[in-house]
Tab-separated table of C-alpha atoms and ligand atoms in Angstrom:
chain	number	residue	atom	x	y	z
A	1	MET	CA	30.814	-23.289	-197.285
A	2	GLY	CA	30.851	-20.255	-195.031
A	3	ALA	CA	29.649	-16.823	-196.029
A	4	MET	CA	31.440	-14.920	-198.780
A	5	LYS	CA	34.419	-12.860	-197.711
A	6	SER	CA	35.285	-9.511	-199.183
A	7	SER	CA	38.001	-7.024	-198.329
A	8	PHE	CA	40.323	-4.251	-199.370
A	9	ILE	CA	43.931	-5.138	-198.593
A	10	THR	CA	46.767	-2.613	-198.802
A	11	LEU	CA	50.249	-3.966	-199.462
A	12	ILE	CA	52.991	-1.975	-197.788
A	13	GLY	CA	56.722	-2.417	-197.318
A	14	ARG	CA	60.135	-0.971	-198.038
A	15	PRO	CA	61.162	-0.431	-201.666
A	16	SER	CA	61.955	-3.592	-203.647
A	17	VAL	CA	60.737	-6.075	-201.027
A	18	GLY	CA	58.543	-7.645	-203.723
A	19	LYS	CA	55.105	-6.116	-203.081
A	20	SER	CA	54.175	-5.947	-206.753
A	21	THR	CA	55.516	-9.415	-207.527
A	22	LEU	CA	53.499	-10.747	-204.598
A	23	MET	CA	50.295	-9.022	-205.641
A	24	ASN	CA	50.649	-10.378	-209.172
A	25	GLU	CA	51.205	-13.883	-207.827
A	26	LEU	CA	48.218	-13.635	-205.471
A	27	CYS	CA	45.957	-12.469	-208.302
A	28	GLY	CA	47.362	-14.871	-210.881
A	29	HIS	CA	47.961	-12.079	-213.395
A	30	LYS	CA	50.649	-9.591	-214.259
A	31	ILE	CA	49.023	-6.426	-212.960
A	32	SER	CA	51.669	-4.263	-211.350
A	33	ILE	CA	55.044	-3.709	-212.978
A	34	VAL	CA	58.229	-5.136	-211.451
A	35	ALA	CA	61.903	-4.148	-211.589
A	36	PRO	CA	65.022	-4.757	-209.500
A	37	SER	CA	65.466	-1.030	-208.858
A	38	PRO	CA	63.475	0.691	-206.088
A	39	GLN	CA	60.614	3.170	-206.722
A	40	THR	CA	59.131	1.024	-209.436
A	41	THR	CA	55.552	1.402	-208.273
A	42	ARG	CA	54.424	5.026	-208.233
A	43	ASN	CA	50.665	4.801	-207.784
A	44	ARG	CA	48.055	2.731	-206.063
A	45	VAL	CA	47.514	-0.235	-208.329
A	46	ARG	CA	44.511	-2.441	-207.744
A	47	GLY	CA	44.584	-6.190	-208.236
A	48	ILE	CA	41.550	-8.391	-207.691
A	49	LEU	CA	41.368	-12.050	-206.677
A	50	THR	CA	37.966	-13.732	-206.982
A	51	GLU	CA	37.306	-17.301	-205.925
A	52	GLU	CA	34.682	-19.370	-204.125
A	53	ARG	CA	35.720	-18.021	-200.760
A	54	GLY	CA	35.035	-14.477	-201.912
A	55	GLN	CA	36.904	-11.512	-203.330
A	56	LEU	CA	40.097	-9.801	-202.221
A	57	VAL	CA	40.902	-6.400	-203.656
A	58	PHE	CA	44.603	-5.626	-203.250
A	59	ILE	CA	46.111	-2.172	-203.363
A	60	ASP	CA	49.779	-2.206	-204.318
A	61	THR	CA	51.613	0.917	-203.153
A	62	PRO	CA	55.000	2.602	-203.715
A	63	GLY	CA	57.865	1.437	-201.491
A	64	TYR	CA	58.024	3.064	-198.058
A	65	HIS	CA	61.201	5.107	-198.307
A	66	LEU	CA	62.557	7.760	-195.951
A	67	SER	CA	63.822	10.613	-198.086
A	68	ASP	CA	63.287	14.337	-198.387
A	69	LYS	CA	63.192	14.423	-202.160
A	70	LYS	CA	59.925	15.670	-203.534
A	71	LEU	CA	59.107	12.579	-205.592
A	72	ASN	CA	59.869	10.290	-202.651
A	73	ARG	CA	57.806	12.306	-200.237
A	74	GLN	CA	54.827	12.102	-202.562
A	75	LEU	CA	55.273	8.379	-203.043
A	76	LYS	CA	55.341	7.890	-199.285
A	77	THR	CA	52.146	9.902	-198.918
A	78	VAL	CA	50.424	7.634	-201.439
A	79	SER	CA	51.448	4.552	-199.442
A	80	VAL	CA	50.608	5.837	-195.990
A	81	SER	CA	47.262	7.254	-197.051
A	82	SER	CA	46.241	3.796	-198.269
A	83	LEU	CA	46.391	2.306	-194.774
A	84	GLU	CA	43.478	3.894	-192.953
A	85	ASP	CA	40.636	2.665	-195.147
A	86	ALA	CA	41.944	-0.843	-195.733
A	87	ASP	CA	40.228	-3.809	-194.091
A	88	LEU	CA	43.579	-5.570	-193.874
A	89	ILE	CA	47.186	-4.514	-194.284
A	90	LEU	CA	49.636	-6.913	-195.863
A	91	TYR	CA	53.029	-5.877	-194.550
A	92	VAL	CA	55.734	-7.285	-196.831
A	93	ILE	CA	59.222	-7.834	-195.454
A	94	ASP	CA	62.319	-8.872	-197.406
A	95	SER	CA	63.872	-11.830	-195.585
A	96	SER	CA	67.142	-11.399	-197.472
A	97	ARG	CA	67.780	-7.875	-196.233
A	98	ARG	CA	68.493	-6.892	-192.670
A	99	SER	CA	66.085	-4.621	-190.852
A	100	GLY	CA	67.187	-1.019	-190.370
A	101	GLU	CA	65.990	2.484	-189.668
A	102	GLU	CA	63.443	2.485	-192.457
A	103	GLU	CA	61.936	-0.824	-191.381
A	104	GLU	CA	61.876	0.330	-187.765
A	105	ASN	CA	60.096	3.487	-188.761
A	106	LEU	CA	57.528	1.565	-190.797
A	107	SER	CA	56.986	-1.005	-188.030
A	108	GLU	CA	56.262	1.788	-185.602
A	109	LEU	CA	53.757	3.295	-187.974
A	110	LEU	CA	52.077	-0.076	-188.480
A	111	ALA	CA	51.782	-0.750	-184.758
A	112	LYS	CA	48.755	1.514	-184.858
A	113	TYR	CA	47.063	-0.971	-187.197
A	114	LYS	CA	48.181	-4.127	-185.470
A	115	THR	CA	44.701	-5.666	-185.353
A	116	LYS	CA	44.397	-5.691	-189.125
A	117	LEU	CA	47.945	-6.679	-189.995
A	118	ILE	CA	49.166	-9.777	-191.813
A	119	ILE	CA	52.890	-10.103	-192.379
A	120	ALA	CA	54.397	-11.797	-195.431
A	121	VAL	CA	58.098	-12.522	-195.052
A	122	ASN	CA	59.119	-12.655	-198.704
A	123	LYS	CA	62.111	-13.943	-200.703
A	124	ILE	CA	62.563	-17.032	-198.541
A	125	ASP	CA	64.161	-18.622	-201.592
A	126	LEU	CA	67.178	-16.354	-201.018
A	127	SER	CA	67.822	-16.316	-197.317
A	128	ASP	CA	69.576	-18.989	-195.399
A	129	GLU	CA	69.808	-16.837	-192.327
A	130	ASP	CA	67.250	-17.296	-189.598
A	131	ASN	CA	64.605	-14.637	-189.946
A	132	ASP	CA	64.660	-14.099	-186.191
A	133	LYS	CA	68.158	-12.709	-186.566
A	134	LEU	CA	67.320	-10.402	-189.436
A	135	TYR	CA	64.077	-9.204	-187.868
A	136	PRO	CA	64.441	-9.643	-184.133
A	137	GLY	CA	61.258	-9.239	-182.134
A	138	LEU	CA	58.836	-9.371	-185.062
A	139	GLU	CA	56.517	-11.836	-183.318
A	140	GLU	CA	56.762	-9.990	-180.024
A	141	ARG	CA	56.032	-6.703	-181.678
A	142	PHE	CA	53.057	-8.012	-183.615
A	143	PRO	CA	51.663	-10.842	-181.474
A	144	GLU	CA	48.234	-10.629	-183.087
A	145	ALA	CA	49.455	-10.795	-186.679
A	146	ALA	CA	49.803	-13.942	-188.746
A	147	ILE	CA	53.406	-14.134	-190.016
A	148	ILE	CA	53.687	-16.118	-193.226
A	149	PRO	CA	56.924	-16.961	-195.053
A	150	VAL	CA	56.582	-16.742	-198.820
A	151	SER	CA	58.483	-16.520	-202.055
A	152	ALA	CA	56.526	-14.426	-204.517
A	153	LEU	CA	59.028	-15.271	-207.234
A	154	LYS	CA	58.929	-19.050	-206.737
A	155	ALA	CA	55.255	-19.149	-205.727
A	156	LYS	CA	55.935	-20.638	-202.293
A	157	GLY	CA	53.594	-20.124	-199.359
A	158	ILE	CA	51.040	-18.319	-201.507
A	159	GLU	CA	48.158	-20.670	-200.662
A	160	ASP	CA	48.825	-20.301	-196.924
A	161	LEU	CA	48.867	-16.545	-197.344
A	162	LYS	CA	45.582	-16.565	-199.289
A	163	THR	CA	43.953	-18.686	-196.596
A	164	SER	CA	45.078	-16.305	-193.910
A	165	LEU	CA	43.819	-13.319	-195.889
A	166	PHE	CA	40.400	-14.885	-196.493
A	167	ASP	CA	40.129	-16.056	-192.876
A	168	ASN	CA	40.816	-12.557	-191.611
A	169	SER	CA	38.560	-10.756	-194.093
A	170	PRO	CA	35.093	-9.562	-193.148
A	171	GLU	CA	32.007	-11.104	-194.715
A	172	GLY	CA	30.619	-9.206	-197.656
A	173	ASP	CA	29.591	-9.179	-201.277
A	174	LYS	CA	31.914	-8.958	-204.229
A	175	MET	CA	32.797	-5.474	-205.337
A	176	TYR	CA	33.831	-6.309	-208.899
A	177	PRO	CA	32.527	-8.746	-211.524
A	178	ASP	CA	34.252	-12.159	-211.405
A	179	GLU	CA	36.332	-11.653	-214.533
A	180	PHE	CA	37.950	-8.388	-213.367
A	181	PHE	CA	41.510	-8.613	-212.133
A	182	THR	CA	42.414	-4.931	-212.204
A	183	ASP	CA	40.692	-1.587	-212.574
A	184	GLN	CA	43.490	0.290	-214.325
A	185	ASP	CA	42.471	2.238	-217.383
A	186	PRO	CA	44.041	1.167	-220.696
A	187	GLU	CA	46.215	4.258	-220.955
A	188	PHE	CA	47.736	3.794	-217.494
A	189	ARG	CA	48.346	0.107	-218.181
A	190	ALA	CA	50.055	0.828	-221.469
A	191	SER	CA	52.249	3.523	-219.931
A	192	GLU	CA	53.254	1.263	-217.043
A	193	ILE	CA	54.256	-1.606	-219.309
A	194	ILE	CA	56.381	0.706	-221.422
A	195	ARG	CA	57.976	2.153	-218.283
A	196	GLU	CA	58.742	-1.335	-216.986
A	197	LYS	CA	60.557	-2.321	-220.166
A	198	ALA	CA	62.477	0.956	-220.120
A	199	ILE	CA	63.589	0.869	-216.486
A	200	ASN	CA	64.604	-2.742	-216.736
A	201	ARG	CA	66.791	-1.835	-219.675
A	202	VAL	CA	68.499	1.185	-218.124
A	203	LYS	CA	68.285	0.187	-214.478
A	204	GLU	CA	71.889	1.037	-213.697
A	205	GLU	CA	72.007	4.376	-215.462
A	206	LEU	CA	68.592	5.945	-214.952
A	207	PRO	CA	66.260	3.803	-212.910
A	208	HIS	CA	64.131	6.647	-211.558
A	209	ALA	CA	64.567	9.282	-214.198
A	210	ILE	CA	61.934	8.043	-216.621
A	211	TYR	CA	58.264	8.580	-217.041
A	212	VAL	CA	55.961	7.711	-219.902
A	213	GLU	CA	53.427	9.889	-221.605
A	214	ILE	CA	50.847	8.373	-223.918
A	215	SER	CA	50.084	10.963	-226.539
A	216	ASP	CA	47.468	9.026	-228.451
A	217	MET	CA	45.653	5.678	-228.623
A	218	GLU	CA	43.722	5.063	-231.790
A	219	GLU	CA	41.914	2.146	-233.397
A	220	ALA	CA	42.596	1.448	-237.052
A	221	GLU	CA	41.731	-1.085	-239.743
A	222	ASP	CA	38.171	-1.592	-238.509
A	223	GLY	CA	39.153	-2.113	-234.933
A	224	LYS	CA	41.782	-4.750	-235.622
A	225	VAL	CA	44.764	-2.558	-234.872
A	226	LEU	CA	45.467	-0.281	-231.926
A	227	TRP	CA	48.041	2.446	-232.469
A	228	ILE	CA	49.709	3.633	-229.295
A	229	ARG	CA	51.925	6.675	-229.583
A	230	ALA	CA	54.046	7.322	-226.532
A	231	PHE	CA	57.003	9.280	-225.240
A	232	LEU	CA	59.655	8.053	-222.866
A	233	ILE	CA	60.623	11.127	-220.932
A	234	VAL	CA	64.026	11.558	-219.341
A	235	GLU	CA	65.379	14.485	-217.349
A	236	ARG	CA	68.250	15.655	-219.508
A	237	GLU	CA	69.135	15.793	-223.177
A	238	SER	CA	72.275	13.822	-222.365
A	239	GLN	CA	70.164	10.936	-221.056
A	240	LYS	CA	68.315	10.442	-224.316
A	241	GLY	CA	71.263	8.612	-225.824
A	242	ILE	CA	71.302	6.098	-222.974
A	243	VAL	CA	67.723	5.124	-223.733
A	244	VAL	CA	68.030	5.226	-227.511
A	245	GLY	CA	71.259	3.230	-227.592
A	246	LYS	CA	73.729	2.759	-230.439
A	247	GLY	CA	71.896	2.934	-233.738
A	248	GLY	CA	68.601	2.885	-231.842
A	249	VAL	CA	68.966	-0.658	-230.474
A	250	GLY	CA	67.908	0.376	-226.972
A	251	ILE	CA	64.675	2.066	-227.891
A	252	LYS	CA	63.893	-0.710	-230.346
A	253	ALA	CA	64.296	-3.376	-227.676
A	254	ILE	CA	62.011	-1.440	-225.329
A	255	ARG	CA	59.434	-0.979	-228.076
A	256	VAL	CA	59.462	-4.619	-229.140
A	257	ALA	CA	59.196	-5.939	-225.567
A	258	ALA	CA	56.410	-3.518	-224.649
A	259	GLN	CA	54.513	-4.174	-227.865
A	260	LYS	CA	54.658	-7.910	-227.277
A	261	GLU	CA	53.204	-7.597	-223.786
A	262	LEU	CA	50.574	-5.084	-224.876
A	263	ASN	CA	49.500	-7.482	-227.617
A	264	GLY	CA	48.701	-10.052	-224.956
A	265	ILE	CA	46.595	-7.579	-222.996
A	266	PHE	CA	44.551	-5.651	-225.513
A	267	PRO	CA	42.163	-7.354	-227.950
A	268	TYR	CA	43.929	-5.699	-230.880
A	269	ARG	CA	47.152	-5.990	-232.763
A	270	VAL	CA	49.117	-3.257	-231.041
A	271	MET	CA	51.421	-0.971	-232.984
A	272	LEU	CA	53.603	1.056	-230.708
A	273	ASP	CA	55.258	4.261	-231.806
A	274	LEU	CA	57.802	5.167	-229.146
A	275	ARG	CA	59.976	8.277	-228.954
A	276	VAL	CA	62.317	9.780	-226.402
A	277	LYS	CA	62.056	13.312	-225.107
A	278	ALA	CA	63.754	15.326	-222.367
A	279	SER	CA	61.862	17.365	-219.811
A	280	SER	CA	64.239	19.007	-217.440
A	281	LYS	CA	63.966	18.194	-213.756
A	282	TRP	CA	60.481	16.724	-214.054
A	283	ARG	CA	60.913	15.113	-210.649
A	284	ARG	CA	60.779	18.557	-209.084
A	285	ASN	CA	57.932	19.847	-211.197
A	286	ASP	CA	54.701	19.977	-209.181
A	287	GLN	CA	52.451	19.897	-212.198
A	288	ILE	CA	54.058	16.818	-213.686
A	289	LEU	CA	54.141	15.046	-210.336
A	290	LYS	CA	50.490	15.809	-209.816
A	291	LYS	CA	49.682	14.207	-213.130
A	292	LEU	CA	51.848	11.153	-212.496
A	293	ILE	CA	51.324	10.387	-208.831
A	294	TYR	CA	47.853	10.187	-207.408
B	1	LIG	N1	64.568	-13.979	-205.126
B	1	LIG	C1	63.402	-13.350	-205.060
B	1	LIG	N2	63.242	-12.175	-205.682
B	1	LIG	C2	62.040	-11.575	-205.589
B	1	LIG	C3	60.943	-12.149	-204.872
B	1	LIG	N3	59.905	-11.296	-204.963
B	1	LIG	C4	60.318	-10.249	-205.707
B	1	LIG	N4	61.602	-10.407	-206.097
B	1	LIG	C5	62.426	-9.498	-206.909
B	1	LIG	O1	62.622	-8.294	-206.193
B	1	LIG	C6	62.695	-7.182	-207.110
B	1	LIG	C7	61.694	-6.124	-206.706
B	1	LIG	O2	60.397	-6.644	-206.914
B	1	LIG	P1	59.102	-5.709	-206.970
B	1	LIG	O3	57.919	-6.605	-206.949
B	1	LIG	O4	59.209	-4.706	-208.055
B	1	LIG	O5	59.238	-4.974	-205.547
B	1	LIG	P2	58.351	-3.806	-204.924
B	1	LIG	O6	58.326	-4.004	-203.465
B	1	LIG	O7	57.036	-3.751	-205.613
B	1	LIG	O8	59.221	-2.521	-205.309
B	1	LIG	P3	58.781	-0.945	-205.347
B	1	LIG	O9	57.532	-0.843	-206.150
B	1	LIG	O10	59.924	-0.267	-206.014
B	1	LIG	O11	58.622	-0.535	-203.923
B	1	LIG	C8	62.460	-7.753	-208.493
B	1	LIG	O12	63.710	-7.950	-209.107
B	1	LIG	C9	61.760	-9.082	-208.202
B	1	LIG	O13	61.973	-10.048	-209.205
B	1	LIG	C10	61.153	-13.424	-204.234
B	1	LIG	O14	60.280	-14.016	-203.606
B	1	LIG	N5	62.392	-13.956	-204.364
B	2	LIG	MG1	56.139	-2.243	-206.662
């Protein structure tokens, strides 16, 4: 056995390429939330993989998206500012979608970090087209980088990717105890799981218009029960109905799905009290954005 490896690895890529799915698969736990709509991840989310070879600390980031909207600009800042300090950068590409301006722009940015880049070409389960055609010049542009085809969804190529990540990591001691697989606080985790269930339910109508506010988390019945009271916040009064659904079926489905997942995470029986509220134009409100995106 060689010396222990230890590194911080930032995942970066366009929206919806599968960064969060890949981080979860690498860590063997559901850590970061996933949805088919872009802008799912809004913060840096840490996932930790510990094994005999050492410890990899992943930082999942929001999708790299070129847009002038305030929320998008802030999300991009979160992603780009996670590059400098990383030991390695895991650049995730979607093999089922053609390259374009956004990818070009990101590739140019990443050229600066080419010595610490590893490229995962994801969703190989979907594409029958030759990746050379979709991403011409990838190898020429990044001759020093390992390029590894994977499917995060079908767990293909993950071991090869792990090996490459460990091989390229510096030697060092573990930064977290062995049993840690994330460092998110309970409130953030709860709010993310609720948001995931909500956006997956209303992904066509309001994929980006929702945020979650936890108003209270409280133990009851001698520590057996955890009450979580939360608000799903939309941008307009008229959007509340979309979330609530006919006779409340929508909000109930979100509550039941979130409660089930939260029960598997917290060492309590979780009781979730979920309500819907409107807060106009929150995506343009600096104070709210500051609280949500950091
Ligand atoms: N077929 C296929 N789908 C995948 C794969 N990896 C991820 N997906 C799907 O792609 C969608 C987006 O996945 P996410 O993991 O949320 O993508 P992301 O890059 O984190 O997205 P943002 O956080 O919004 O930037 C989801 O519907 C995933 O199920 C894969 O290997 N194959
Ligand atoms: Mg994500």
